[in-house]
Amino acid sequence: MEIKIGTKQILKFLYILSWIIFIGVCIEAGGFIFNTFYAMVLNPMGAENYWNGLDLSSLYNFDQGYFLVITFYMIIVAVLRALIFYLFIRLLHGKKLDLSHPFTIEFRNFISLVAYIALGIGLFSKMGMQYSAWLSTKGVTMPDLEYLRLGGPDVWFFMGVILLVISQIFKRGIEMQNDNELTI
Amino acid sequence: MPIVVNLDVMMAKRKMSLNELSEKVELTLSNLSILKTGKAKAIRFSTLEAICKVLECQPGDILEFVE
């Protein structure tokens, strides 16, 4: 039996996958926000098991302000990651992606927006990474960047730049598509 | 736009409606309308050939350059 996998099926799969990832990153972002509030306001022990075994108690005991800054970077990056997937879900859900006329201003705006968000994630990850390195020089035992979810800022920068280039190509594609539509 | 499409003039001379022309040249009404109203950016030679054949005219009868 031959199974054909067309573009529609791939988009459907990506839509479902995006939802799963979106829910995951939302839970993570929500967890960061709640645990920061919990540790700062209700119970300092919350810093010991901050998220998925991440122990920030050393940082919390050293200085609550520094703890707040690191968690701020983590929250911003998590929220921006959730935002990317939200935008993608919104694009696919609203069926704004018409493959017979793919070069639309909406899709181009989506690509540009995701590019800027990716650059933002890269920037905040980089800042968080450098802040964490500075804290290590102060004698604070800092967990690995992967646990802080601040790793790989260069990858986000690369993605942002590539998407900006693609959005420029899309701009030209829109012009060509419009000309083609008005060619009788 | 400097290029003016005088399709309606030729259609009136040949006493042909847009619907009839659309059927004979095998173009959609919307495309013909785009051409007639001067919104078209380009026209294919094949389309021009089909229109000239049906309206029994020259390309210059349909397309005019105006400064």
Coordinates of C-alpha atoms in Angstrom, one line a residue:
Chain A
M1 CA 0.0 0.0 0.0
E2 CA 1.5 3.3 -1.1
I3 CA 1.3 6.1 1.5
K4 CA 1.7 9.6 0.0
I5 CA 3.0 12.3 2.3
G6 CA 2.0 15.6 0.8
T7 CA 2.6 19.2 2.0
K8 CA -0.8 19.3 3.7
Q9 CA 0.1 16.3 5.8
I10 CA 3.5 17.8 6.7
L11 CA 1.9 21.1 7.7
K12 CA -0.7 19.2 9.8
F13 CA 2.1 17.3 11.5
L14 CA 4.1 20.5 12.1
Y15 CA 0.9 22.1 13.5
I16 CA 0.5 19.3 16.1
L17 CA 4.2 19.3 16.9
S18 CA 4.1 23.1 17.4
W19 CA 1.3 22.8 19.8
I20 CA 3.1 20.1 21.8
I21 CA 6.3 22.2 22.0
F22 CA 4.3 25.4 22.7
I23 CA 2.6 23.8 25.7
G24 CA 6.0 22.5 26.9
V25 CA 7.7 25.9 26.7
C26 CA 4.7 27.6 28.3
I27 CA 4.8 25.2 31.2
E28 CA 8.6 25.9 31.5
A29 CA 8.1 29.7 31.3
G30 CA 5.2 29.5 33.8
G31 CA 7.3 27.3 36.1
F32 CA 10.2 29.8 36.0
I33 CA 7.8 32.7 36.8
F34 CA 6.0 30.9 39.6
N35 CA 9.2 29.4 41.2
T36 CA 10.9 32.9 41.2
F37 CA 7.9 34.4 42.9
Y38 CA 7.7 31.4 45.3
A39 CA 11.4 31.6 46.2
M40 CA 11.5 35.4 46.6
V41 CA 8.2 35.8 48.5
L42 CA 7.0 32.6 50.1
N43 CA 9.8 30.1 50.7
P44 CA 13.5 30.5 50.0
M45 CA 13.8 26.8 49.8
G46 CA 12.2 27.1 46.4
A47 CA 15.6 28.1 45.0
E48 CA 17.0 24.7 45.9
N49 CA 14.8 22.8 43.5
Y50 CA 14.1 25.6 41.1
W51 CA 13.1 23.7 38.0
N52 CA 13.8 20.1 36.9
G53 CA 16.5 19.6 39.6
L54 CA 18.1 23.0 39.0
D55 CA 19.7 24.2 42.3
L56 CA 20.0 28.0 42.6
S57 CA 20.2 28.0 46.4
S58 CA 23.9 28.9 46.3
L59 CA 23.1 32.0 44.2
Y60 CA 20.0 32.9 46.3
N61 CA 22.0 32.7 49.5
F62 CA 24.8 34.8 48.0
D63 CA 22.5 37.6 46.9
Q64 CA 18.8 37.7 46.1
G65 CA 19.2 40.5 43.6
Y66 CA 21.6 38.3 41.5
F67 CA 19.2 35.5 41.8
L68 CA 16.4 37.7 40.5
V69 CA 18.6 38.9 37.6
I70 CA 19.5 35.4 36.4
T71 CA 15.9 34.2 36.8
F72 CA 14.8 37.3 34.8
Y73 CA 17.0 36.3 31.9
M74 CA 15.7 32.7 32.1
I75 CA 12.1 33.9 32.1
I76 CA 12.6 36.3 29.2
V77 CA 14.2 33.6 27.1
A78 CA 11.5 31.1 27.9
V79 CA 8.7 33.6 27.2
L80 CA 10.3 34.6 23.8
R81 CA 10.6 30.9 22.9
A82 CA 6.9 30.4 23.7
L83 CA 6.1 33.5 21.6
I84 CA 7.8 32.0 18.5
F85 CA 5.7 28.9 18.7
Y86 CA 2.6 30.8 19.4
L87 CA 3.1 32.9 16.3
F88 CA 3.7 29.7 14.3
I89 CA 0.5 28.1 15.6
R90 CA -1.5 31.2 14.9
L91 CA -0.1 31.3 11.3
L92 CA -1.1 27.6 10.7
H93 CA -4.3 27.8 12.6
G94 CA -5.6 30.8 10.7
K95 CA -4.7 28.9 7.4
K96 CA -2.9 32.1 6.4
L97 CA -0.4 29.8 4.7
D98 CA -1.8 29.3 1.2
L99 CA 0.7 27.3 -0.8
S100 CA -0.8 28.4 -4.1
H101 CA 0.1 32.0 -3.2
P102 CA 2.8 31.6 -0.6
F103 CA 4.3 35.1 -1.0
T104 CA 2.1 37.2 1.2
I105 CA 2.8 40.2 3.4
E106 CA 1.4 38.4 6.4
F107 CA 3.9 35.5 6.0
R108 CA 6.7 38.0 5.4
N109 CA 5.8 39.9 8.6
F110 CA 5.7 36.6 10.4
I111 CA 9.3 35.7 9.2
S112 CA 10.6 39.1 10.2
L113 CA 9.0 39.0 13.6
V114 CA 10.4 35.5 14.3
A115 CA 13.8 36.8 13.2
Y116 CA 13.7 39.7 15.6
I117 CA 12.5 37.4 18.4
A118 CA 15.3 35.0 17.7
L119 CA 17.8 37.8 17.8
G120 CA 16.3 38.9 21.1
I121 CA 16.6 35.3 22.5
G122 CA 20.2 35.3 21.4
L123 CA 20.8 38.7 23.0
F124 CA 19.3 37.7 26.4
S125 CA 20.9 34.3 26.3
K126 CA 24.3 36.0 25.7
M127 CA 23.7 38.5 28.5
G128 CA 22.6 35.7 30.9
M129 CA 25.6 33.6 29.9
Q130 CA 28.0 36.4 30.6
Y131 CA 26.2 37.3 33.8
S132 CA 26.5 33.7 34.9
A133 CA 30.2 33.7 34.1
W134 CA 30.7 36.9 36.1
L135 CA 28.9 35.3 39.1
S136 CA 31.2 32.3 38.9
T137 CA 34.2 34.7 39.2
K138 CA 32.5 36.0 42.4
G139 CA 32.8 32.5 43.9
V140 CA 29.1 31.5 43.4
T141 CA 28.5 27.9 42.4
M142 CA 26.6 28.3 39.2
P143 CA 24.9 25.4 37.4
D144 CA 25.6 24.6 33.8
L145 CA 24.2 27.0 31.2
E146 CA 22.1 24.2 29.7
Y147 CA 20.2 23.8 33.0
L148 CA 19.7 27.6 33.0
R149 CA 18.3 27.3 29.5
L150 CA 20.6 30.1 28.4
G151 CA 22.9 28.0 26.1
G152 CA 23.5 28.5 22.4
P153 CA 23.0 32.3 21.9
D154 CA 25.1 32.1 18.7
V155 CA 22.7 29.6 17.2
W156 CA 19.8 32.0 17.9
F157 CA 21.8 34.9 16.3
F158 CA 22.4 32.7 13.2
M159 CA 18.8 31.8 13.0
G160 CA 17.7 35.5 13.3
V161 CA 20.1 36.6 10.6
I162 CA 19.1 33.8 8.2
L163 CA 15.4 34.6 8.7
L164 CA 16.0 38.3 8.1
V165 CA 17.7 37.4 4.7
I166 CA 14.7 35.1 3.9
S167 CA 12.3 37.9 4.7
Q168 CA 14.1 40.1 2.2
I169 CA 13.8 37.3 -0.4
F170 CA 10.2 37.0 0.4
K171 CA 9.7 40.7 -0.2
R172 CA 11.1 40.2 -3.7
G173 CA 8.9 37.1 -4.1
I174 CA 5.8 39.1 -3.2
E175 CA 6.6 41.7 -5.9
M176 CA 7.2 38.9 -8.4
Q177 CA 4.0 37.1 -7.4
N178 CA 2.0 40.4 -7.7
D179 CA 3.5 41.0 -11.2
N180 CA 2.7 37.5 -12.2
E181 CA -0.9 37.8 -11.0
L182 CA -1.3 41.0 -13.1
T183 CA 0.2 39.3 -16.1
I184 CA -2.6 38.4 -18.5
Chain B
M1 CA 0.7 54.2 -17.1
P2 CA 2.0 55.1 -20.5
I3 CA 0.5 52.0 -22.2
V4 CA -3.2 52.4 -22.7
V5 CA -5.4 49.3 -23.4
N6 CA -8.2 50.1 -25.8
L7 CA -9.9 46.8 -25.6
D8 CA -13.3 48.2 -24.9
V9 CA -13.0 50.3 -28.1
M10 CA -12.3 47.3 -30.2
M11 CA -15.0 45.3 -28.4
A12 CA -17.5 48.0 -29.2
K13 CA -16.4 48.1 -32.9
R14 CA -16.9 44.3 -33.2
K15 CA -20.1 44.5 -31.1
M16 CA -18.7 41.9 -28.7
S17 CA -19.5 41.6 -25.0
L18 CA -16.9 40.8 -22.3
N19 CA -18.5 37.5 -21.6
E20 CA -18.3 36.5 -25.3
L21 CA -14.7 37.6 -25.7
S22 CA -13.8 35.8 -22.5
E23 CA -15.3 32.5 -23.8
K24 CA -13.6 32.9 -27.3
V25 CA -10.1 33.7 -26.0
E26 CA -10.4 31.3 -23.1
L27 CA -9.6 33.9 -20.5
T28 CA -11.4 34.4 -17.2
L29 CA -13.7 37.4 -16.9
S30 CA -11.6 38.7 -14.0
N31 CA -8.4 38.6 -16.1
L32 CA -10.1 40.3 -19.0
S33 CA -11.5 42.9 -16.6
I34 CA -8.0 43.5 -15.3
L35 CA -6.8 44.1 -18.8
K36 CA -9.7 46.3 -19.8
T37 CA -9.4 48.5 -16.8
G38 CA -5.7 49.1 -17.3
K39 CA -4.6 47.3 -14.2
A40 CA -2.6 44.7 -16.0
K41 CA 1.2 44.9 -15.6
A42 CA 2.0 42.7 -18.5
I43 CA 0.4 40.7 -21.3
R44 CA 1.6 37.4 -22.8
F45 CA 2.1 37.3 -26.5
S46 CA -0.2 34.2 -26.6
T47 CA -3.0 36.2 -24.9
L48 CA -2.5 39.2 -27.3
E49 CA -2.5 36.8 -30.3
A50 CA -5.8 35.2 -29.1
I51 CA -7.4 38.6 -28.6
C52 CA -6.3 39.9 -32.0
K53 CA -7.5 36.8 -33.7
V54 CA -11.0 37.0 -32.1
L55 CA -11.3 40.8 -32.6
E56 CA -9.7 40.6 -36.1
C57 CA -7.4 43.5 -35.3
Q58 CA -3.7 44.4 -34.9
P59 CA -1.9 44.7 -31.5
G60 CA -1.6 48.4 -32.1
D61 CA -5.4 48.7 -32.2
I62 CA -5.5 47.4 -28.6
L63 CA -2.3 48.8 -27.2
E64 CA -1.5 52.5 -27.4
F65 CA 1.5 54.4 -26.1
V66 CA 0.6 57.8 -24.5
E67 CA 3.3 60.1 -23.2

